[in-house]
Amino acid sequence: MHNIVISEPIVIITQDPEHGRVLAHILNEYGYQPSNCDYDDALVTVSVVRPRLAVLGICDCKLGQGVMRKIRKSFPEVRIIVLVPEDDYQMGLDFLEEGASDFLFKPVSERALRIALDRALTFLEMGQERDVFREKNKILESSHQLCRQLFDEVPCYISVQNRDRRIVRANRQFKLDFGSCLGERCYEIYKHRTHPCPQCPVEESFRDGMVHQTEEVVTTRGGQQKIVLTLTAPLKGENGEINEVMELATDISQIRELQDRLTSLGLFIGSISHGVRGMLTALDGGLYRLEKGIQNNDMELVANGAERVKLMISRIRNSVLEMLYYSKDRDLNIQTLDVQTFGDGVANFVEPKATKHDIRFQKEFHGNLGRFEIDPEVISAGLVNILENAVDACIEDESKERHVVTFVVDGDKDKVSFIIRDNGPGMDRSTQEKMFSLFFSSKGSKGTGLGLYIANDVVHQHGGQIFVDSTVGEGTEFRVELPRRHVKKAPQNNGTHDPAQTDS
Amino acid sequence: MAKKILIIDDDPNIVTYLEDIFQDAGYATCKATDGADAMAVVKQEKPALITLDLEMPKEWGPRFYRELSQEEEFKNIPVIVISGLAGNKYAIQKAVASFTKPFDREELLKVIKENIG
């Protein structure tokens, strides 16, 4: 039974004022606060009192239904208990169909009225609870949707991995670029490796429960390489145990590219500035002779000093002009060369180092090699770099007794190929994917991370390609293919300021 | 007898310049164009002071300095770094002075005089 604490308003609608007063009296005793009215005033009274409950006494079925419809239309939340003539069961059902909360026969038993009112209140309260529940559910649903949306639309790759390093959740971006990957292993999907990566940040997060950060090169299912900044964070269960780790990877390829550009510009300026400093010093030397010659009236010294000054000024002029004309692509100094002579020159550069470390150096020149068009300075630097890497790899490799580095030069009508093969330790796929990146080195402090980056760059500049085939434990083969004829690439409009065009 | 200065630099124009100013200041000179050859010259000429370039094609200055400092007889020869690399004073910390090219002639002679008179 409901305890009505604050008196509950209730509207009593009857055409019989005497009956209304009796009902009001009874309800008042129960703790209700009744307001009486007749049919004509019913709607107005309900709209003023705004009760949750109303009692409607019926004397005329049609009129009563009219009143109830009006109230139900304007205030559908009001529960109406209808009092129908004794034993008129049909009329009671009619009113129930119209939406009455309950019907009672007249004369009303106090007990029945009380039960009917109680039930109406219970119904109302359940309704309220249901509304609150619905509201909460709606909020939950929308926040869930928001989370999902954030998870999916955030411009990063997000994956959640379990202790087996299997992906249990991934966002849209991840699935888009790496395929449907649930249940697969992170290193297989991201890096096409067969074993977990060394210094895996996910592993670290599982171990110490902290956030870890690394930079990785990953390959999309479309074969595109991306440089990503990876952050990992542990996801803790109810008892604080780490069951899963979230990995968030942001594509920073563009930043890296920009950095490459700035770095190469920096390297260029650095190399130039060292040279310029030397030239300025030598210029001082020339001036010193010139001044001393004038002081001592020694014309020979004057002439020698002037000669030195002239030489240095011309060198400085060239350097300064080079600096001014420096643009994205260094202009190639293309020459037509005999392939065999060029190949010999490259081999001669590296052979002594190999021999010194007891590594067999094998040259193979196939067929009629003819001539080709290249910038010999940059291409030989690139090939020497790859050959030296092969020699270094063999020096480091202690798993084999005998080491061989093979240098094959081969040519057909359109292209010349240089193959550099070693039986050193080989590279895993991750190293293969990273090796052309700027400042990536597998040699630790011994490497600068510049060599292969530059080699790759100059070969592409020549319209050529580098292919790499490597097996861990067996060795590595680089194949550098260069077109026989140099085709000047169409200038790229990259926004680089070109003083040659604006100075005129 | 005039005190002898060993000039180590791969640029012949700079070697000539240093020879000019050292000889004019009353010193004898000898030279090496690379770190790799320099040790032999040290042993033969026994210089009183060495000027050392850092960046040379075959062997860099710091490596030569390490070799030098391992020889009991020569490790106390004062070394002055003269290099085109900015921030070179960190390359060889025990050098008595470091000059960045182009250098101040008077300043260089002053440091030499302070060290070997």
PDB file of C-alpha atoms in Angstrom, chain A residues 265-444:
ATOM      1  CA  LEU A 265      69.723  20.556 -47.104  1.00  0.00           C
ATOM      2  CA  GLY A 266      71.503  20.723 -43.757  1.00  0.00           C
ATOM      3  CA  LEU A 267      74.061  18.143 -44.857  1.00  0.00           C
ATOM      4  CA  PHE A 268      74.605  20.035 -48.050  1.00  0.00           C
ATOM      5  CA  ILE A 269      75.087  23.361 -46.282  1.00  0.00           C
ATOM      6  CA  GLY A 270      77.337  21.599 -43.760  1.00  0.00           C
ATOM      7  CA  SER A 271      79.561  20.139 -46.439  1.00  0.00           C
ATOM      8  CA  ILE A 272      79.673  23.423 -48.312  1.00  0.00           C
ATOM      9  CA  SER A 273      80.449  25.439 -45.196  1.00  0.00           C
ATOM     10  CA  HIS A 274      83.409  23.245 -44.334  1.00  0.00           C
ATOM     11  CA  GLY A 275      84.772  23.739 -47.827  1.00  0.00           C
ATOM     12  CA  VAL A 276      84.131  27.466 -47.783  1.00  0.00           C
ATOM     13  CA  ARG A 277      85.959  27.821 -44.467  1.00  0.00           C
ATOM     14  CA  GLY A 278      89.005  26.115 -45.988  1.00  0.00           C
ATOM     15  CA  MET A 279      88.868  28.369 -49.041  1.00  0.00           C
ATOM     16  CA  LEU A 280      88.580  31.514 -46.943  1.00  0.00           C
ATOM     17  CA  THR A 281      91.643  30.428 -44.973  1.00  0.00           C
ATOM     18  CA  ALA A 282      93.593  29.760 -48.153  1.00  0.00           C
ATOM     19  CA  LEU A 283      92.447  33.171 -49.398  1.00  0.00           C
ATOM     20  CA  ASP A 284      93.988  34.659 -46.240  1.00  0.00           C
ATOM     21  CA  GLY A 285      97.187  32.803 -47.152  1.00  0.00           C
ATOM     22  CA  GLY A 286      97.199  34.368 -50.639  1.00  0.00           C
ATOM     23  CA  LEU A 287      96.586  37.846 -49.235  1.00  0.00           C
ATOM     24  CA  TYR A 288      99.373  37.327 -46.697  1.00  0.00           C
ATOM     25  CA  ARG A 289     101.857  36.621 -49.511  1.00  0.00           C
ATOM     26  CA  LEU A 290     100.538  39.551 -51.527  1.00  0.00           C
ATOM     27  CA  GLU A 291     100.980  41.965 -48.604  1.00  0.00           C
ATOM     28  CA  LYS A 292     104.417  40.615 -47.723  1.00  0.00           C
ATOM     29  CA  GLY A 293     105.470  40.900 -51.358  1.00  0.00           C
ATOM     30  CA  ILE A 294     104.360  44.538 -51.468  1.00  0.00           C
ATOM     31  CA  GLN A 295     106.133  45.314 -48.155  1.00  0.00           C
ATOM     32  CA  ASN A 296     109.393  43.726 -49.303  1.00  0.00           C
ATOM     33  CA  ASN A 297     109.019  44.940 -52.867  1.00  0.00           C
ATOM     34  CA  ASP A 298     109.278  41.312 -53.971  1.00  0.00           C
ATOM     35  CA  MET A 299     107.356  41.123 -57.251  1.00  0.00           C
ATOM     36  CA  GLU A 300     107.647  37.354 -57.453  1.00  0.00           C
ATOM     37  CA  LEU A 301     105.905  36.982 -54.100  1.00  0.00           C
ATOM     38  CA  VAL A 302     103.243  39.501 -55.188  1.00  0.00           C
ATOM     39  CA  ALA A 303     102.568  37.540 -58.348  1.00  0.00           C
ATOM     40  CA  ASN A 304     102.372  34.256 -56.426  1.00  0.00           C
ATOM     41  CA  GLY A 305     100.054  35.799 -53.830  1.00  0.00           C
ATOM     42  CA  ALA A 306      97.807  37.262 -56.524  1.00  0.00           C
ATOM     43  CA  GLU A 307      97.678  33.894 -58.289  1.00  0.00           C
ATOM     44  CA  ARG A 308      96.549  32.229 -55.067  1.00  0.00           C
ATOM     45  CA  VAL A 309      93.955  34.900 -54.392  1.00  0.00           C
ATOM     46  CA  LYS A 310      92.596  34.506 -57.906  1.00  0.00           C
ATOM     47  CA  LEU A 311      92.357  30.734 -57.593  1.00  0.00           C
ATOM     48  CA  MET A 312      90.590  30.879 -54.251  1.00  0.00           C
ATOM     49  CA  ILE A 313      88.158  33.544 -55.368  1.00  0.00           C
ATOM     50  CA  SER A 314      87.155  31.450 -58.361  1.00  0.00           C
ATOM     51  CA  ARG A 315      86.616  28.425 -56.110  1.00  0.00           C
ATOM     52  CA  ILE A 316      84.585  30.418 -53.633  1.00  0.00           C
ATOM     53  CA  ARG A 317      82.536  31.830 -56.485  1.00  0.00           C
ATOM     54  CA  ASN A 318      81.718  28.335 -57.724  1.00  0.00           C
ATOM     55  CA  SER A 319      80.701  27.183 -54.272  1.00  0.00           C
ATOM     56  CA  VAL A 320      78.508  30.177 -53.652  1.00  0.00           C
ATOM     57  CA  LEU A 321      76.830  29.747 -57.029  1.00  0.00           C
ATOM     58  CA  GLU A 322      76.258  26.068 -56.301  1.00  0.00           C
ATOM     59  CA  MET A 323      74.678  27.011 -53.018  1.00  0.00           C
ATOM     60  CA  LEU A 324      72.445  29.564 -54.707  1.00  0.00           C
ATOM     61  CA  TYR A 325      71.343  27.136 -57.373  1.00  0.00           C
ATOM     62  CA  TYR A 326      70.828  24.278 -54.979  1.00  0.00           C
ATOM     63  CA  SER A 327      67.387  22.899 -55.514  1.00  0.00           C
ATOM     64  CA  LYS A 328      65.552  19.725 -54.587  1.00  0.00           C
ATOM     65  CA  ASP A 329      67.260  17.561 -57.169  1.00  0.00           C
ATOM     66  CA  ARG A 330      70.955  17.924 -57.514  1.00  0.00           C
ATOM     67  CA  ASP A 331      71.670  18.180 -61.236  1.00  0.00           C
ATOM     68  CA  LEU A 332      73.265  15.018 -62.520  1.00  0.00           C
ATOM     69  CA  ASN A 333      76.526  15.293 -64.361  1.00  0.00           C
ATOM     70  CA  ILE A 334      75.700  12.711 -67.038  1.00  0.00           C
ATOM     71  CA  GLN A 335      78.570  11.169 -68.967  1.00  0.00           C
ATOM     72  CA  THR A 336      78.750   8.309 -71.467  1.00  0.00           C
ATOM     73  CA  LEU A 337      81.022   5.619 -70.081  1.00  0.00           C
ATOM     74  CA  ASP A 338      82.293   2.165 -70.855  1.00  0.00           C
ATOM     75  CA  VAL A 339      80.439  -0.195 -68.505  1.00  0.00           C
ATOM     76  CA  GLN A 340      83.340  -2.590 -67.976  1.00  0.00           C
ATOM     77  CA  THR A 341      85.823   0.182 -67.145  1.00  0.00           C
ATOM     78  CA  PHE A 342      83.356   1.754 -64.761  1.00  0.00           C
ATOM     79  CA  GLY A 343      82.599  -1.618 -63.119  1.00  0.00           C
ATOM     80  CA  ASP A 344      86.307  -2.318 -62.717  1.00  0.00           C
ATOM     81  CA  GLY A 345      86.801   1.041 -61.075  1.00  0.00           C
ATOM     82  CA  VAL A 346      84.032   0.353 -58.564  1.00  0.00           C
ATOM     83  CA  ALA A 347      85.378  -3.149 -57.826  1.00  0.00           C
ATOM     84  CA  ASN A 348      88.936  -1.869 -57.350  1.00  0.00           C
ATOM     85  CA  PHE A 349      87.680   0.460 -54.679  1.00  0.00           C
ATOM     86  CA  VAL A 350      86.327  -2.327 -52.488  1.00  0.00           C
ATOM     87  CA  GLU A 351      88.472  -5.357 -53.349  1.00  0.00           C
ATOM     88  CA  PRO A 352      91.427  -4.426 -51.071  1.00  0.00           C
ATOM     89  CA  LYS A 353      89.145  -4.172 -48.046  1.00  0.00           C
ATOM     90  CA  ALA A 354      87.631  -7.595 -48.751  1.00  0.00           C
ATOM     91  CA  THR A 355      91.032  -9.201 -49.313  1.00  0.00           C
ATOM     92  CA  LYS A 356      92.361  -7.673 -46.118  1.00  0.00           C
ATOM     93  CA  HIS A 357      89.616  -9.437 -44.149  1.00  0.00           C
ATOM     94  CA  ASP A 358      90.107 -12.730 -45.926  1.00  0.00           C
ATOM     95  CA  ILE A 359      86.888 -12.451 -47.916  1.00  0.00           C
ATOM     96  CA  ARG A 360      86.961 -13.755 -51.471  1.00  0.00           C
ATOM     97  CA  PHE A 361      85.993 -11.017 -53.924  1.00  0.00           C
ATOM     98  CA  GLN A 362      84.632 -12.338 -57.179  1.00  0.00           C
ATOM     99  CA  LYS A 363      84.064 -10.217 -60.281  1.00  0.00           C
ATOM    100  CA  GLU A 364      81.880 -11.480 -63.115  1.00  0.00           C
ATOM    101  CA  PHE A 365      81.414  -9.424 -66.239  1.00  0.00           C
ATOM    102  CA  HIS A 366      78.946 -10.950 -68.669  1.00  0.00           C
ATOM    103  CA  GLY A 367      78.636 -10.464 -72.384  1.00  0.00           C
ATOM    104  CA  ASN A 368      79.101  -7.336 -74.370  1.00  0.00           C
ATOM    105  CA  LEU A 369      78.570  -4.617 -71.816  1.00  0.00           C
ATOM    106  CA  GLY A 370      78.941  -1.602 -74.091  1.00  0.00           C
ATOM    107  CA  ARG A 371      78.423   1.927 -72.838  1.00  0.00           C
ATOM    108  CA  PHE A 372      75.851   3.718 -70.695  1.00  0.00           C
ATOM    109  CA  GLU A 373      74.903   7.214 -69.552  1.00  0.00           C
ATOM    110  CA  ILE A 374      75.270   7.978 -65.858  1.00  0.00           C
ATOM    111  CA  ASP A 375      76.636  10.462 -63.380  1.00  0.00           C
ATOM    112  CA  PRO A 376      79.702   8.361 -62.467  1.00  0.00           C
ATOM    113  CA  GLU A 377      80.423  10.184 -59.226  1.00  0.00           C
ATOM    114  CA  VAL A 378      77.095   9.476 -57.527  1.00  0.00           C
ATOM    115  CA  ILE A 379      76.503   6.019 -59.020  1.00  0.00           C
ATOM    116  CA  SER A 380      79.941   4.747 -58.087  1.00  0.00           C
ATOM    117  CA  ALA A 381      79.469   6.138 -54.573  1.00  0.00           C
ATOM    118  CA  GLY A 382      76.151   4.252 -54.337  1.00  0.00           C
ATOM    119  CA  LEU A 383      77.572   0.956 -55.633  1.00  0.00           C
ATOM    120  CA  VAL A 384      80.676   1.229 -53.433  1.00  0.00           C
ATOM    121  CA  ASN A 385      78.386   1.755 -50.487  1.00  0.00           C
ATOM    122  CA  ILE A 386      76.389  -1.409 -51.223  1.00  0.00           C
ATOM    123  CA  LEU A 387      79.610  -3.390 -51.815  1.00  0.00           C
ATOM    124  CA  GLU A 388      81.133  -2.118 -48.584  1.00  0.00           C
ATOM    125  CA  ASN A 389      77.962  -3.103 -46.739  1.00  0.00           C
ATOM    126  CA  ALA A 390      78.320  -6.613 -48.188  1.00  0.00           C
ATOM    127  CA  VAL A 391      81.938  -6.795 -47.011  1.00  0.00           C
ATOM    128  CA  ASP A 392      81.010  -5.409 -43.574  1.00  0.00           C
ATOM    129  CA  ALA A 393      78.190  -7.955 -43.274  1.00  0.00           C
ATOM    130  CA  CYS A 394      80.659 -10.776 -43.986  1.00  0.00           C
ATOM    131  CA  ILE A 395      83.157  -9.391 -41.472  1.00  0.00           C
ATOM    132  CA  GLU A 396      80.459  -9.353 -38.782  1.00  0.00           C
ATOM    133  CA  ASP A 397      79.174 -12.834 -39.620  1.00  0.00           C
ATOM    134  CA  GLU A 398      80.899 -15.466 -37.512  1.00  0.00           C
ATOM    135  CA  SER A 399      78.591 -18.325 -38.454  1.00  0.00           C
ATOM    136  CA  LYS A 400      80.533 -19.316 -41.578  1.00  0.00           C
ATOM    137  CA  GLU A 401      84.130 -20.242 -42.325  1.00  0.00           C
ATOM    138  CA  ARG A 402      84.420 -18.846 -45.834  1.00  0.00           C
ATOM    139  CA  HIS A 403      82.898 -15.659 -47.123  1.00  0.00           C
ATOM    140  CA  VAL A 404      82.410 -14.547 -50.695  1.00  0.00           C
ATOM    141  CA  VAL A 405      81.270 -11.235 -52.089  1.00  0.00           C
ATOM    142  CA  THR A 406      80.297 -11.466 -55.744  1.00  0.00           C
ATOM    143  CA  PHE A 407      80.017  -8.466 -58.021  1.00  0.00           C
ATOM    144  CA  VAL A 408      78.225  -9.240 -61.272  1.00  0.00           C
ATOM    145  CA  VAL A 409      77.864  -6.765 -64.115  1.00  0.00           C
ATOM    146  CA  ASP A 410      75.405  -7.676 -66.831  1.00  0.00           C
ATOM    147  CA  GLY A 411      73.704  -5.768 -69.591  1.00  0.00           C
ATOM    148  CA  ASP A 412      71.022  -6.024 -72.214  1.00  0.00           C
ATOM    149  CA  LYS A 413      69.767  -3.668 -74.881  1.00  0.00           C
ATOM    150  CA  ASP A 414      68.025  -1.254 -72.513  1.00  0.00           C
ATOM    151  CA  LYS A 415      69.639  -1.597 -69.128  1.00  0.00           C
ATOM    152  CA  VAL A 416      72.760  -2.426 -67.177  1.00  0.00           C
ATOM    153  CA  SER A 417      72.528  -4.475 -63.978  1.00  0.00           C
ATOM    154  CA  PHE A 418      74.954  -4.590 -61.093  1.00  0.00           C
ATOM    155  CA  ILE A 419      74.432  -7.519 -58.747  1.00  0.00           C
ATOM    156  CA  ILE A 420      76.104  -7.521 -55.361  1.00  0.00           C
ATOM    157  CA  ARG A 421      75.806 -10.839 -53.559  1.00  0.00           C
ATOM    158  CA  ASP A 422      77.210 -11.906 -50.208  1.00  0.00           C
ATOM    159  CA  ASN A 423      76.909 -15.000 -48.041  1.00  0.00           C
ATOM    160  CA  GLY A 424      76.771 -12.962 -44.838  1.00  0.00           C
ATOM    161  CA  PRO A 425      74.104 -13.128 -42.141  1.00  0.00           C
ATOM    162  CA  GLY A 426      71.193 -11.833 -44.290  1.00  0.00           C
ATOM    163  CA  MET A 427      68.438  -9.484 -43.180  1.00  0.00           C
ATOM    164  CA  ASP A 428      64.957 -10.042 -41.797  1.00  0.00           C
ATOM    165  CA  ARG A 429      62.029  -8.400 -43.522  1.00  0.00           C
ATOM    166  CA  SER A 430      61.816  -5.563 -41.056  1.00  0.00           C
ATOM    167  CA  THR A 431      65.423  -4.572 -41.715  1.00  0.00           C
ATOM    168  CA  GLN A 432      64.817  -4.912 -45.441  1.00  0.00           C
ATOM    169  CA  GLU A 433      61.853  -2.590 -45.222  1.00  0.00           C
ATOM    170  CA  LYS A 434      63.646  -0.001 -43.165  1.00  0.00           C
ATOM    171  CA  MET A 435      67.047  -0.078 -44.803  1.00  0.00           C
ATOM    172  CA  PHE A 436      66.486   2.708 -47.325  1.00  0.00           C
ATOM    173  CA  SER A 437      65.155   5.110 -44.681  1.00  0.00           C
ATOM    174  CA  LEU A 438      67.246   8.074 -43.743  1.00  0.00           C
ATOM    175  CA  PHE A 439      69.323   7.465 -40.618  1.00  0.00           C
ATOM    176  CA  PHE A 440      68.304   3.838 -40.321  1.00  0.00           C
ATOM    177  CA  SER A 441      71.385   1.743 -39.699  1.00  0.00           C
ATOM    178  CA  SER A 442      71.775  -1.886 -38.712  1.00  0.00           C
ATOM    179  CA  LYS A 443      75.385  -1.229 -37.827  1.00  0.00           C
ATOM    180  CA  GLY A 444      74.714   0.624 -34.589  1.00  0.00           C
TER     181      GLY A 444
END
